[in-house]
Amino acid sequence: MSVAQGRLRAAFTTGDAEHLQEVDAALTRMDELIEETLSVARSGTQVEDPYEVPLVELASEAWTVVETGDATYETVGDRTLQVDPARAKQLFENLYRNAIEHGREDVHIRVGPCDSGFFVADDGPGIPEDECDEVLEQGYSGSEDGSGLGLAIVRAIADAHGWQVAVTESEDGGARFEFTRGG
């Protein structure tokens, strides 16, 4: 907000329209933060009326709404999950965005079943072992521009579905998020 206000004052003072572009960028960022915060609030603590949806379907639908650039993804195997599809799709969207934002432009993401659940893995730079638990906490961000909400939303959605989340290293050295039924 302070960036937008400062740039707006500068635009009035100097008449330079370039400041208005920065105001627009700051307002867009604020809108993103508000949406992410509302998403955390809406996530709730339980999923009401879940139904079976193929993992491949959830992963594919989420991929179509994320700006992926040169990134690629594949599904390996399949499994049917008992989910709230809209919330589960958001979990995949956030994981994809995270891999793309923190990986290379051409990061490759794999989605598939694992023992009593599913995984989302990438071939990006990975997550340092001592940060694997922290990345799911609200407010944690590995980038200067991050809100620290993306993976916190993933955890909230997983919790609402009764899934345990484990963050490990993928077979390609990137990050791997495993979602399994709680004990």
GROMACS .gro file of C-alpha atoms in nm:
model
  183
    1MET     CA    1   0.000   0.000   0.000
    2SER     CA    2   0.280   0.241   0.089
    3VAL     CA    3   0.453   0.175  -0.245
    4ALA     CA    4   0.132   0.256  -0.434
    5GLN     CA    5   0.070   0.570  -0.229
    6GLY     CA    6   0.428   0.692  -0.270
    7ARG     CA    7   0.424   0.634  -0.645
    8LEU     CA    8   0.085   0.803  -0.677
    9ARG     CA    9   0.220   1.113  -0.498
   10ALA     CA   10   0.525   1.107  -0.727
   11ALA     CA   11   0.299   1.088  -1.033
   12PHE     CA   12   0.100   1.392  -0.914
   13THR     CA   13   0.417   1.584  -0.831
   14THR     CA   14   0.616   1.505  -1.146
   15GLY     CA   15   0.343   1.428  -1.396
   16ASP     CA   16   0.546   1.120  -1.497
   17ALA     CA   17   0.303   0.844  -1.599
   18GLU     CA   18   0.571   0.579  -1.536
   19HIS     CA   19   0.489   0.606  -1.166
   20LEU     CA   20   0.133   0.496  -1.245
   21GLN     CA   21   0.265   0.170  -1.386
   22GLU     CA   22   0.430   0.104  -1.050
   23VAL     CA   23   0.104   0.191  -0.874
   24ASP     CA   24  -0.072  -0.064  -1.094
   25ALA     CA   25   0.191  -0.329  -1.015
   26ALA     CA   26   0.163  -0.260  -0.641
   27LEU     CA   27  -0.218  -0.283  -0.653
   28THR     CA   28  -0.199  -0.609  -0.849
   29ARG     CA   29   0.035  -0.753  -0.585
   30MET     CA   30  -0.202  -0.638  -0.308
   31ASP     CA   31  -0.491  -0.808  -0.486
   32GLU     CA   32  -0.293  -1.133  -0.504
   33LEU     CA   33  -0.211  -1.116  -0.133
   34ILE     CA   34  -0.574  -1.050  -0.043
   35GLU     CA   35  -0.691  -1.345  -0.256
   36GLU     CA   36  -0.433  -1.575  -0.098
   37THR     CA   37  -0.529  -1.460   0.252
   38LEU     CA   38  -0.898  -1.513   0.178
   39SER     CA   39  -0.816  -1.858   0.044
   40VAL     CA   40  -0.654  -1.951   0.374
   41ALA     CA   41  -0.958  -1.822   0.561
   42ARG     CA   42  -1.200  -2.013   0.335
   43SER     CA   43  -1.008  -2.339   0.359
   44GLY     CA   44  -1.180  -2.434   0.680
   45THR     CA   45  -1.078  -2.727   0.892
   46GLN     CA   46  -1.279  -3.005   0.728
   47VAL     CA   47  -1.396  -3.108   0.385
   48GLU     CA   48  -1.773  -3.136   0.355
   49ASP     CA   49  -1.921  -3.388   0.107
   50PRO     CA   50  -1.606  -3.514  -0.068
   51TYR     CA   51  -1.639  -3.747  -0.365
   52GLU     CA   52  -1.410  -3.960  -0.578
   53VAL     CA   53  -1.209  -3.784  -0.848
   54PRO     CA   54  -0.923  -3.933  -1.051
   55LEU     CA   55  -0.580  -3.792  -0.959
   56VAL     CA   56  -0.504  -3.742  -1.329
   57GLU     CA   57  -0.814  -3.524  -1.367
   58LEU     CA   58  -0.727  -3.301  -1.070
   59ALA     CA   59  -0.365  -3.262  -1.181
   60SER     CA   60  -0.459  -3.185  -1.542
   61GLU     CA   61  -0.732  -2.934  -1.461
   62ALA     CA   62  -0.501  -2.747  -1.224
   63TRP     CA   63  -0.225  -2.734  -1.487
   64THR     CA   64  -0.456  -2.558  -1.735
   65VAL     CA   65  -0.508  -2.255  -1.508
   66VAL     CA   66  -0.147  -2.195  -1.401
   67GLU     CA   67   0.091  -1.979  -1.604
   68THR     CA   68   0.341  -2.250  -1.689
   69GLY     CA   69   0.569  -2.093  -1.952
   70ASP     CA   70   0.827  -2.355  -2.051
   71ALA     CA   71   0.751  -2.581  -1.754
   72THR     CA   72   0.616  -2.930  -1.822
   73TYR     CA   73   0.431  -3.189  -1.619
   74GLU     CA   74   0.334  -3.552  -1.643
   75THR     CA   75   0.120  -3.792  -1.448
   76VAL     CA   76   0.258  -4.136  -1.375
   77GLY     CA   77   0.000  -4.394  -1.278
   78ASP     CA   78  -0.337  -4.303  -1.137
   79ARG     CA   79  -0.542  -4.322  -0.825
   80THR     CA   80  -0.887  -4.202  -0.729
   81LEU     CA   81  -0.901  -3.958  -0.438
   82GLN     CA   82  -1.190  -3.874  -0.206
   83VAL     CA   83  -1.181  -3.492  -0.224
   84ASP     CA   84  -1.350  -3.158  -0.247
   85PRO     CA   85  -1.241  -3.110  -0.611
   86ALA     CA   86  -1.218  -2.729  -0.603
   87ARG     CA   87  -0.995  -2.730  -0.297
   88ALA     CA   88  -0.784  -3.022  -0.418
   89LYS     CA   89  -0.735  -2.847  -0.752
   90GLN     CA   90  -0.611  -2.539  -0.566
   91LEU     CA   91  -0.358  -2.756  -0.382
   92PHE     CA   92  -0.214  -2.866  -0.718
   93GLU     CA   93  -0.221  -2.511  -0.856
   94ASN     CA   94  -0.021  -2.382  -0.559
   95LEU     CA   95   0.232  -2.664  -0.584
   96TYR     CA   96   0.277  -2.601  -0.958
   97ARG     CA   97   0.321  -2.226  -0.904
   98ASN     CA   98   0.571  -2.293  -0.627
   99ALA     CA   99   0.778  -2.527  -0.846
  100ILE     CA  100   0.775  -2.281  -1.137
  101GLU     CA  101   0.851  -1.977  -0.919
  102HIS     CA  102   1.139  -2.142  -0.733
  103GLY     CA  103   1.266  -2.373  -1.007
  104ARG     CA  104   1.396  -2.317  -1.355
  105GLU     CA  105   1.176  -2.183  -1.634
  106ASP     CA  106   1.169  -2.534  -1.781
  107VAL     CA  107   1.107  -2.720  -1.454
  108HIS     CA  108   0.947  -3.063  -1.500
  109ILE     CA  109   0.677  -3.169  -1.254
  110ARG     CA  110   0.559  -3.527  -1.194
  111VAL     CA  111   0.234  -3.629  -1.024
  112GLY     CA  112   0.149  -3.983  -0.926
  113PRO     CA  113   0.028  -4.226  -0.663
  114CYS     CA  114   0.235  -4.342  -0.366
  115ASP     CA  115   0.158  -4.566  -0.069
  116SER     CA  116  -0.182  -4.453   0.066
  117GLY     CA  117  -0.176  -4.124  -0.124
  118PHE     CA  118  -0.011  -3.925  -0.399
  119PHE     CA  119   0.293  -3.709  -0.468
  120VAL     CA  120   0.389  -3.396  -0.660
  121ALA     CA  121   0.760  -3.379  -0.742
  122ASP     CA  122   0.982  -3.157  -0.955
  123ASP     CA  123   1.337  -3.144  -1.089
  124GLY     CA  124   1.404  -2.792  -0.960
  125PRO     CA  125   1.665  -2.691  -0.703
  126GLY     CA  126   1.486  -2.863  -0.415
  127ILE     CA  127   1.432  -2.747  -0.060
  128PRO     CA  128   1.716  -2.753   0.193
  129GLU     CA  129   1.657  -3.039   0.439
  130ASP     CA  130   1.651  -2.805   0.739
  131GLU     CA  131   1.368  -2.602   0.578
  132CYS     CA  132   1.140  -2.890   0.471
  133ASP     CA  133   0.905  -2.847   0.767
  134GLU     CA  134   0.915  -2.466   0.761
  135VAL     CA  135   0.806  -2.426   0.397
  136LEU     CA  136   0.451  -2.527   0.488
  137GLU     CA  137   0.420  -2.261   0.759
  138GLN     CA  138   0.224  -1.941   0.700
  139GLY     CA  139   0.461  -1.651   0.639
  140TYR     CA  140   0.753  -1.862   0.515
  141SER     CA  141   0.880  -1.758   0.173
  142GLY     CA  142   1.192  -1.847  -0.016
  143SER     CA  143   1.171  -1.535  -0.232
  144GLU     CA  144   1.161  -1.164  -0.167
  145ASP     CA  145   0.829  -1.123  -0.349
  146GLY     CA  146   0.661  -1.428  -0.192
  147SER     CA  147   0.365  -1.393   0.040
  148GLY     CA  148   0.442  -1.702   0.244
  149LEU     CA  149   0.086  -1.822   0.187
  150GLY     CA  150   0.108  -2.057  -0.114
  151LEU     CA  151   0.238  -2.364   0.066
  152ALA     CA  152   0.052  -2.273   0.385
  153ILE     CA  153  -0.266  -2.302   0.177
  154VAL     CA  154  -0.143  -2.642   0.055
  155ARG     CA  155  -0.104  -2.755   0.417
  156ALA     CA  156  -0.450  -2.618   0.512
  157ILE     CA  157  -0.614  -2.803   0.222
  158ALA     CA  158  -0.425  -3.122   0.309
  159ASP     CA  159  -0.527  -3.092   0.676
  160ALA     CA  160  -0.891  -3.040   0.578
  161HIS     CA  161  -0.876  -3.366   0.377
  162GLY     CA  162  -0.707  -3.554   0.663
  163TRP     CA  163  -0.378  -3.593   0.473
  164GLN     CA  164  -0.031  -3.589   0.623
  165VAL     CA  165   0.222  -3.389   0.418
  166ALA     CA  166   0.587  -3.488   0.390
  167VAL     CA  167   0.839  -3.268   0.208
  168THR     CA  168   1.141  -3.457   0.079
  169GLU     CA  169   1.385  -3.462  -0.210
  170SER     CA  170   1.260  -3.594  -0.544
  171GLU     CA  171   1.452  -3.858  -0.736
  172ASP     CA  172   1.568  -3.574  -0.965
  173GLY     CA  173   1.702  -3.367  -0.674
  174GLY     CA  174   1.407  -3.128  -0.663
  175ALA     CA  175   1.121  -3.105  -0.414
  176ARG     CA  176   0.874  -3.383  -0.351
  177PHE     CA  177   0.550  -3.333  -0.161
  178GLU     CA  178   0.381  -3.655  -0.046
  179PHE     CA  179   0.020  -3.658   0.072
  180THR     CA  180  -0.093  -3.965   0.265
  181ARG     CA  181  -0.385  -4.060   0.484
  182GLY     CA  182  -0.329  -3.969   0.845
  183GLY     CA  183  -0.282  -4.253   1.089
   0.00000   0.00000   0.00000
